[in-house]
Coordinates of C-alpha atoms in Angstrom, one line a residue:
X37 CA 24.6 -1.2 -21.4
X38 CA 24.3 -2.0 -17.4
X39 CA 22.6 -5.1 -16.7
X40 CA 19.4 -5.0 -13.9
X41 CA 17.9 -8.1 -12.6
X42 CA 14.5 -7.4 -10.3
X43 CA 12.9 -10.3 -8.5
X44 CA 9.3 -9.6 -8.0
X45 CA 6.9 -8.7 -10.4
X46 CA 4.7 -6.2 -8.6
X47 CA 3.6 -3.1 -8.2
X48 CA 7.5 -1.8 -7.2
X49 CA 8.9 -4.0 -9.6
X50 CA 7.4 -3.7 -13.0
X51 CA 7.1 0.0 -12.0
X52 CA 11.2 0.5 -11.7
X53 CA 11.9 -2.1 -14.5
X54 CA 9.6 -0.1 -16.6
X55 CA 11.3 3.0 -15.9
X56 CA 15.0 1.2 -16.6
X57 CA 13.9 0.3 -19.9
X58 CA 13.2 4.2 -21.0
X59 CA 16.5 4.9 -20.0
X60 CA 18.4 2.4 -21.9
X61 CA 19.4 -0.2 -19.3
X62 CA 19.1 -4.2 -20.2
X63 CA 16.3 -5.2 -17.1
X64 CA 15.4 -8.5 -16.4
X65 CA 12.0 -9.2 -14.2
X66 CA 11.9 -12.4 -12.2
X67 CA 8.4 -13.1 -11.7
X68 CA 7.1 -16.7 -9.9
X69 CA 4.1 -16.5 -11.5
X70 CA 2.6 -15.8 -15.2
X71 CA 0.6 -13.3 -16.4
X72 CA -2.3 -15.6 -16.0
X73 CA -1.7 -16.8 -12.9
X74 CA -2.1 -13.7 -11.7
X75 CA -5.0 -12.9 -13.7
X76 CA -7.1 -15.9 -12.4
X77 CA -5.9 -16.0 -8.9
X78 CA -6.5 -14.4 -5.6
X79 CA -7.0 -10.6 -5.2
X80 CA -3.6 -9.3 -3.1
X81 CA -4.6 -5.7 -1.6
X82 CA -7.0 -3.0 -1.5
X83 CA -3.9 -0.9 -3.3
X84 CA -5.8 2.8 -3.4
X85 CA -3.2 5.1 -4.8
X86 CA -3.0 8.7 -4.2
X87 CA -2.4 11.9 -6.8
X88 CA 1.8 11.4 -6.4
X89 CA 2.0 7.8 -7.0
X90 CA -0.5 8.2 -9.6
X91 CA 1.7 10.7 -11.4
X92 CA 4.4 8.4 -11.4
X93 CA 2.4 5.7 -13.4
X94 CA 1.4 8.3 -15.9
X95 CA 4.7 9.9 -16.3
X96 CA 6.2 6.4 -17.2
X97 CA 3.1 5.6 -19.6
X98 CA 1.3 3.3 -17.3
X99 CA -2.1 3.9 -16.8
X100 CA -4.1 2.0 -19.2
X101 CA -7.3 2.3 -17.1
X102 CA -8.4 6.0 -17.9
X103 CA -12.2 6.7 -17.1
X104 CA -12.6 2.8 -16.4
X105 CA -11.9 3.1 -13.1
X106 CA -14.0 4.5 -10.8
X107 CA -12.6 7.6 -9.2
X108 CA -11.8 8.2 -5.2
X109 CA -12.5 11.3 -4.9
X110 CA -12.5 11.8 -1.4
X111 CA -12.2 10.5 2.0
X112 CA -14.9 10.4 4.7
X113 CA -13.7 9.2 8.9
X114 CA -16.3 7.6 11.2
X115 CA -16.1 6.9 14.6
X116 CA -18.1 4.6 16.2
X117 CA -19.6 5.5 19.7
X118 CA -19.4 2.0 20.8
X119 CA -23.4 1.8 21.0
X120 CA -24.3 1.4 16.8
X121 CA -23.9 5.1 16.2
X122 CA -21.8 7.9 15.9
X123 CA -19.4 9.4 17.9
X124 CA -18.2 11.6 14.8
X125 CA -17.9 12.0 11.2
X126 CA -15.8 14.3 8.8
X127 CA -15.2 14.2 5.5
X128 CA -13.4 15.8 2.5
X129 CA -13.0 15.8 -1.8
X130 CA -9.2 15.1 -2.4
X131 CA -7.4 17.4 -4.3
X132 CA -6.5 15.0 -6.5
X133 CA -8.9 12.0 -7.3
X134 CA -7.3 8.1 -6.2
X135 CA -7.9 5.0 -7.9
X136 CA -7.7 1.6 -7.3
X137 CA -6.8 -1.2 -9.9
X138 CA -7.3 -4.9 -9.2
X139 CA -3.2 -5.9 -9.7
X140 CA -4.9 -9.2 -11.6
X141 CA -5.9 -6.3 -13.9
X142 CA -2.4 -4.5 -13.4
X143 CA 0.3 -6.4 -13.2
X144 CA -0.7 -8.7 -16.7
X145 CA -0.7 -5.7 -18.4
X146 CA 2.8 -3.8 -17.3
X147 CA 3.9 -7.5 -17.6
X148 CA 3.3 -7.4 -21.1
X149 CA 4.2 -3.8 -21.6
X150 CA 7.7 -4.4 -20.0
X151 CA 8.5 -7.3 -22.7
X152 CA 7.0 -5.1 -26.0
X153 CA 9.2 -2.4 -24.3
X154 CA 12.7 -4.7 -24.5
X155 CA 12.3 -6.0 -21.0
X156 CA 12.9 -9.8 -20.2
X157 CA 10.4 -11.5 -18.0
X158 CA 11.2 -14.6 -16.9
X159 CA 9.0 -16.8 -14.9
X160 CA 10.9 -18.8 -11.5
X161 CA 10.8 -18.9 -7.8
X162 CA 13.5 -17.5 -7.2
X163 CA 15.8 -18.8 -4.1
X164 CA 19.1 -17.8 -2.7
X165 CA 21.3 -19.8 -5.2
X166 CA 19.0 -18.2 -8.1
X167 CA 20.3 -14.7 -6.7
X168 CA 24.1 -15.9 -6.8
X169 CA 24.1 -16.4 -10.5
X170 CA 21.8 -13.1 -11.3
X171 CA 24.6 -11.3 -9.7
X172 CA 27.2 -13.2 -11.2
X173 CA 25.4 -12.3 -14.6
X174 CA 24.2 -8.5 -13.6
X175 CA 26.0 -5.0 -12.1
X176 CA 22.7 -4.4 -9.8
X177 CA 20.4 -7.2 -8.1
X178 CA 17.3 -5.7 -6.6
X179 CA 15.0 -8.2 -4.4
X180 CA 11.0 -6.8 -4.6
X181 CA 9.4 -10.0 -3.4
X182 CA 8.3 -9.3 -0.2
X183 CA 7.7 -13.0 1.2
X184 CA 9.6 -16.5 1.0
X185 CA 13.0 -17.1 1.4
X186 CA 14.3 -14.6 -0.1
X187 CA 12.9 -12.0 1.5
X188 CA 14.8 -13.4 4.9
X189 CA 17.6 -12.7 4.2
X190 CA 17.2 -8.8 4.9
X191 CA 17.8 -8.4 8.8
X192 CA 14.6 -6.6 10.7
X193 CA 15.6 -3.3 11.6
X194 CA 14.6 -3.2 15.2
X195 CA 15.3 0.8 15.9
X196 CA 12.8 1.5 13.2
X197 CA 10.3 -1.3 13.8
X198 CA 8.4 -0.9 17.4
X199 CA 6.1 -3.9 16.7
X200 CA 7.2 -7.8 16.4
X201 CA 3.7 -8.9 16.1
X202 CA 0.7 -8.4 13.8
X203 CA -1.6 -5.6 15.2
X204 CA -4.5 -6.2 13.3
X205 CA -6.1 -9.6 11.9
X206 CA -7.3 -8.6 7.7
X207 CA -10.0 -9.5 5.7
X208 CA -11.1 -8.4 2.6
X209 CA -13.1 -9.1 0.1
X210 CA -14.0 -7.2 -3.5
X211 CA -18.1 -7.1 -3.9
X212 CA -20.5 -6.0 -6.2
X213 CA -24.2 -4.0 -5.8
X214 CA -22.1 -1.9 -2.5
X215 CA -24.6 1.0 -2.2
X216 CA -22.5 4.2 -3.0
X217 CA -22.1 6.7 -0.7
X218 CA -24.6 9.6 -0.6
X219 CA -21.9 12.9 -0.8
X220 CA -18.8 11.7 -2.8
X221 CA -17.3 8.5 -4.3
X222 CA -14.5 7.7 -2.3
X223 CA -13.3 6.3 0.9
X224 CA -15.1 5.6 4.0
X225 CA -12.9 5.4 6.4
X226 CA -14.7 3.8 10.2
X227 CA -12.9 3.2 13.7
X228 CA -14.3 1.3 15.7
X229 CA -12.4 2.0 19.4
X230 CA -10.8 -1.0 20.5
X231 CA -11.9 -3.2 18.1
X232 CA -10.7 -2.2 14.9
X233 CA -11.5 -0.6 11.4
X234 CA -13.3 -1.1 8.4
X235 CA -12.6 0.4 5.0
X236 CA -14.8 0.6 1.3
X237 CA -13.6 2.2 -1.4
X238 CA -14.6 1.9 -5.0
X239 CA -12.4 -0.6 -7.7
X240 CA -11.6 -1.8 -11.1
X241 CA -11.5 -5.2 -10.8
X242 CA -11.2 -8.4 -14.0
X243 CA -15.1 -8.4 -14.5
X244 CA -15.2 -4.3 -14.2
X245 CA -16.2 -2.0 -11.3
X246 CA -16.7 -2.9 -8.2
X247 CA -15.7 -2.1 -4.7
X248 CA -13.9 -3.2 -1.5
X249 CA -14.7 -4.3 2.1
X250 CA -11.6 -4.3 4.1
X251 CA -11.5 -5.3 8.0
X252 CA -8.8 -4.4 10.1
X253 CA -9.7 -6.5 13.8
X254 CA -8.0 -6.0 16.7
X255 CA -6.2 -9.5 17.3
X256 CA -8.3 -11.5 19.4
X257 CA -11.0 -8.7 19.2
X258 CA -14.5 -9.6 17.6
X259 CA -13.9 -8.6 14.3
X260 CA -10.4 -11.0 14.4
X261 CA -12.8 -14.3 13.2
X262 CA -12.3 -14.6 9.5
X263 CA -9.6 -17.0 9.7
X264 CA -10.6 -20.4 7.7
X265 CA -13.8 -19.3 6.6
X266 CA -14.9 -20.1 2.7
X267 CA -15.0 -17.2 0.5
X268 CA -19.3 -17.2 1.1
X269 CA -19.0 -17.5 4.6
X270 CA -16.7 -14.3 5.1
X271 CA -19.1 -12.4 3.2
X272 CA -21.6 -13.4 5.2
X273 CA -19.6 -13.0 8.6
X274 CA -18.9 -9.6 6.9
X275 CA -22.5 -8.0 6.9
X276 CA -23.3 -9.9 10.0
X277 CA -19.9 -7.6 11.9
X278 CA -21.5 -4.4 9.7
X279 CA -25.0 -4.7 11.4
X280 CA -23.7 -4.9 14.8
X281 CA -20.6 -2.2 14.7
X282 CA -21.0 -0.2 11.5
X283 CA -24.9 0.2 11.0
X284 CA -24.8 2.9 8.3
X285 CA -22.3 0.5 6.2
X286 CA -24.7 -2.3 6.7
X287 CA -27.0 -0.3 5.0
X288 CA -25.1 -0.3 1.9
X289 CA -24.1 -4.1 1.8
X290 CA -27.8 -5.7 2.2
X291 CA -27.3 -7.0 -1.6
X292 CA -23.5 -7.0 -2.3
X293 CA -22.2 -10.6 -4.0
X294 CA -18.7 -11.5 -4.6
X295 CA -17.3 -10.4 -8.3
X296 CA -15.3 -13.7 -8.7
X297 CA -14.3 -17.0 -6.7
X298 CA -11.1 -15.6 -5.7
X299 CA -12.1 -12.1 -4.4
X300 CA -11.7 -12.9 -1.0
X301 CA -8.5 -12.5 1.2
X302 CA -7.1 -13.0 5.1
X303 CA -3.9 -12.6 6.9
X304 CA -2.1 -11.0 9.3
X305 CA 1.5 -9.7 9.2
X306 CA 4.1 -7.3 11.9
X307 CA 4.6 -4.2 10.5
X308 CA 8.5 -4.0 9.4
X309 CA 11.7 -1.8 8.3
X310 CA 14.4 -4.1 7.1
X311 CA 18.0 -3.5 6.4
X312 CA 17.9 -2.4 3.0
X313 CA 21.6 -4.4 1.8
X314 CA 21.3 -8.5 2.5
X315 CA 24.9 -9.9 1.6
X316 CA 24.7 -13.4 -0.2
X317 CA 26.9 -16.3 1.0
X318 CA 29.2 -15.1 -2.0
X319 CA 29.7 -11.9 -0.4
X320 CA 27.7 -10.3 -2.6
X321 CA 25.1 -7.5 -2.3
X322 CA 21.5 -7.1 -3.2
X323 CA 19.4 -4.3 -2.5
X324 CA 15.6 -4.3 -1.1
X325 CA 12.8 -2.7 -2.7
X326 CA 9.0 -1.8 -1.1
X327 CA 7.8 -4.5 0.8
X328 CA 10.5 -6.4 1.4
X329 CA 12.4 -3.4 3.1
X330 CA 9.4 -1.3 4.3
X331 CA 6.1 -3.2 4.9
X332 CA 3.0 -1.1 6.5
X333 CA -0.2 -2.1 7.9
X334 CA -2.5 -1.2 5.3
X335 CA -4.9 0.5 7.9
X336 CA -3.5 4.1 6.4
X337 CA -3.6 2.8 2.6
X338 CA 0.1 3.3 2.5
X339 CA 1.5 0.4 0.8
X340 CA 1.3 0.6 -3.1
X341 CA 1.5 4.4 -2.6
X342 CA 4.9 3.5 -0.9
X343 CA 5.8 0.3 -3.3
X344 CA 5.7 3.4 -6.1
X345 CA 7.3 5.9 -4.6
X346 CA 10.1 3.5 -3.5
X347 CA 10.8 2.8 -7.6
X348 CA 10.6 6.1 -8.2
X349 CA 13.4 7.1 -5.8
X350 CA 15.4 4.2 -6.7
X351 CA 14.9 5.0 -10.6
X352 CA 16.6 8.9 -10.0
X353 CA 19.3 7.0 -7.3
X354 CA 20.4 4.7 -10.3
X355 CA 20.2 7.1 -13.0
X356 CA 22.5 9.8 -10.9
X357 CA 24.6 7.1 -10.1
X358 CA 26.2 6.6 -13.5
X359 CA 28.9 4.4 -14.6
X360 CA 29.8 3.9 -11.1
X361 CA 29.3 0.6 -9.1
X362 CA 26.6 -0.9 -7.3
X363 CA 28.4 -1.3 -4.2
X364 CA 27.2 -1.8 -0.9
X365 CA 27.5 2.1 -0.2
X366 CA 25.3 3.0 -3.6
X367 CA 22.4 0.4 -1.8
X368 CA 22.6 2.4 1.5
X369 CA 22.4 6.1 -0.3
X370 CA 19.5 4.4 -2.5
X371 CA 17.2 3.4 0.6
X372 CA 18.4 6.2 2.8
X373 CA 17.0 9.2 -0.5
X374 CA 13.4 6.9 -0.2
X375 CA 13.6 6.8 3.7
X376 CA 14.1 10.5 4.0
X377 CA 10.6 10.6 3.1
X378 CA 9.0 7.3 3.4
X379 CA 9.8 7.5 7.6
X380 CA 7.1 9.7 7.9
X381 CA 4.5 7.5 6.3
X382 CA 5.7 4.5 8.4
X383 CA 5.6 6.8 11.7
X384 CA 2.2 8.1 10.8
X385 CA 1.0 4.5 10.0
X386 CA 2.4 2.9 13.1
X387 CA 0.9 5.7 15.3
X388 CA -2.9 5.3 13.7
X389 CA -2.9 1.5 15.3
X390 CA -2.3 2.5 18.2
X391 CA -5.0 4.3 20.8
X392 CA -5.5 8.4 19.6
X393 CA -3.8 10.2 21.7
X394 CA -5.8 13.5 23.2
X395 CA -4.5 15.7 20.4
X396 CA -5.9 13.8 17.9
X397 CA -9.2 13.5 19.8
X398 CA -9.1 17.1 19.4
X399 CA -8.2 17.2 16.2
X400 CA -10.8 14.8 15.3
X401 CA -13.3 16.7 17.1
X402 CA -12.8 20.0 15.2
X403 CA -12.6 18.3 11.9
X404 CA -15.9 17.4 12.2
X405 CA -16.8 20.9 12.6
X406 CA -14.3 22.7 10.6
X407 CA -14.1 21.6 6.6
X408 CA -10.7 23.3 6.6
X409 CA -9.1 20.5 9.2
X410 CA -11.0 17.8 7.3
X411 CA -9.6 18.4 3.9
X412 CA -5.9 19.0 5.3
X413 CA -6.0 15.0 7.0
X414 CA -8.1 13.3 4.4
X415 CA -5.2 15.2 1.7
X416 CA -2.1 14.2 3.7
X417 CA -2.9 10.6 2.9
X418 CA -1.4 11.5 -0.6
X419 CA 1.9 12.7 1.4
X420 CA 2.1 11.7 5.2
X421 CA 5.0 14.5 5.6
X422 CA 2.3 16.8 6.2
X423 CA 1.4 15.7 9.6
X424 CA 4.1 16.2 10.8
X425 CA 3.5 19.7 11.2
X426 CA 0.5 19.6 12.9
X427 CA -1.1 16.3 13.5
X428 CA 1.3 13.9 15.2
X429 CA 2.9 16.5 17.5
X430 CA 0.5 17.4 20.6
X431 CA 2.3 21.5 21.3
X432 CA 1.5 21.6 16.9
X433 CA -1.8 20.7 17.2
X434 CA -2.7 23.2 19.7
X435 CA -1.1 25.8 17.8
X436 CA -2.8 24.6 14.4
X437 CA -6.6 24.8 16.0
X438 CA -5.7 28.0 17.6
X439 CA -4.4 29.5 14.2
X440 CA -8.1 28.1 12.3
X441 CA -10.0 29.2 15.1
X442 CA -8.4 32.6 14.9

């Protein structure tokens, strides 16, 4: 039986350990904190996941969250005219409905499920020596923590990584008593030009449903001023921004309250590809998973879409690879399969921070008109590939309105 060692115990992780186990391979899950801890910590991301990385969870007997869960069922874009209205607005149903689970919810839960399934979860901060003797002990080391000193050690990959700075201060914060939206449950999705974004979407969080406020502020913008505030006081710096950028979304938070003490988050990170191999002083190998080798600004939702997808790819590279060895080559095919497809989402995402280019004025412009054009963006968030044929190219997009127009 061929030994698997995964540091990280999240959402890429548990997901690929999970899938190891139903084929028969001993896994091992380094995780630096317990179930618990987890459980009664801080929330970590907004994590709404489309139809395909939702399909993954199922087909590996993950989703344990059914009809508690509110649904996503589509995706509505505002533009702010800079004055407290609207420049434009368009909106669609998905094809397939989204969700999004708390990980304090999720992760306890697979962690559990990955031990009743034969999986060993074992709780350490893992560090560079700690990786030495897993692959002294394993045929395949795979690193899915995506921060600390372990994640250093997989060089930036600067032809595939444009920015070397944050490009957008976060905040975020999970509320109850949000207003819902008056056409569909979903996302709402709100640009404000040249000084950032601002998300909701419905949740399952520990104490049930709720939903989410996520800022995206350009740095050193006005909406880039959440740093050090107490959980109350971003909340309250929250519908204070609403009022005087977002109006309509004001009108939906007048009674929202935190669900728990630690439903508030900030940060700021540079959008990054990494080398996917990182060679140990031994000379050995370890391969990068999600995060730690491909890490999006959330402002296109990306990330635990990606973090599954990643597993998924990596579960069908190990399982064709056979009996054959987890060299250095084998790490290079694994990342290139996922990259293939996952370049597309990190071009797409990269491209939506900066400033629209005309094209997607006009594509903006004609969605708002057209519920053919809305539906096709507000569906590619499930698979970014899409735009590529008509979105992010300017000579595509002309063709693509003249052929709906016709």
């Amino acid at each position: 039986m061929r030994k698997i060692t995964i540091v990280g115990a999240g959402q890429a992780g548990l997901q690929l350990g999970l899938g190891l186990l139903g084929h028969g391979y001993d896994v091992t899950v380094v995780s630096n904190r317990t179930a618990e801890e987890i459980r009664e910590g801080r929330v970590m991301s907004s994590q709404a996941m489309f139809a395909t990385a939702l399909a993954h969870e199922r087909g590996l007997g993950l989703d344990f969250w059914g009809e508690d869960c509110p649904p996503i069922a589509g995706l509505g874009v505002n533009i702010a005219d800079g004055q407290g209205g609207l420049a434009l607005a368009f909106g669609a149903r998905l094809d397939a409905a989204a969700r999004s689970v708390d990980q304090r919810v999720k992760m306890p839960l697979w962690m559990a499920e990955f031990t009743r399934r034969g999986g060993r979860l074992v709780i350490h901060e893992a560090g560079v020596e700690d990786l030495e003797r897993y692959a002294a002990e394993s045929d395949l080391v795979i690193v899915a923590a995506g921060k600390g000193e372990i994640a250093g050690l997989f060089e930036r990959d600067a032809a595939r990584s444009p920015y070397d700075a944050p490009q957008r201060a976060l905040a975020m914060a999970y509320v109850t008593g949000m207003a819902p939206l008056p056409d569909r449950p979903g996302v709402s999705f709100n640009v404000v030009p040249g000084v950032g974004e601002y998300f909701t979407m419905p949740s399952l969080t520990t104490s049930g449903p709720c939903d989410i406020m996520f800022f995206e502020g350009v740095p050193g913008g006005p909406l880039d001023c959440f740093d050090k505030l107490t959980p109350d006081e971003q909340l309250a710096k929250s519908q204070e921004l609403l009022g005087a950028y977002v109006p309509w979304e004001a009108e939906r938070c007048t009674d929202v309250a935190l669900t728990d003490a630690g439903a508030t988050l900030t940060g700021r990170f540079a959008p990054v590809v990494r080398k996917p191999v990182a060679v140990l002083p031994s000379g050995a190998p370890v391969l990068g998973l999600a995060d730690v080798v491909v890490l999006n600004d959330p402002i296109t939702g990306q990330g635990s879409n990606s973090a599954s997808k990643c597993a998924a790819s990596y579960l069908a590279t190990i399982l064709d690879h056979g009996e054959r060895p987890y060299d250095a080559a084998f790490m290079e095919l694994a990342f290139g399969r996922f990259w293939d497809t996952a370049q597309c989402a990190t071009t797409w995402t990269n491209a939506m921070l900066g400033a629209p280019p005309q094209h997607v004025l006009e594509l903006f412009g004609a969605a708002s008109t057209n519920a053919r054009i809305a539906a096709r963006f507000v569906n590619g968030f499930d698979d970014p590939r899409d735009y590529f044929h008509w979105f992010m190219d300017p000579a595509a997009a002309t063709d693509y309105l003249g052929e709906v127009s016709a």
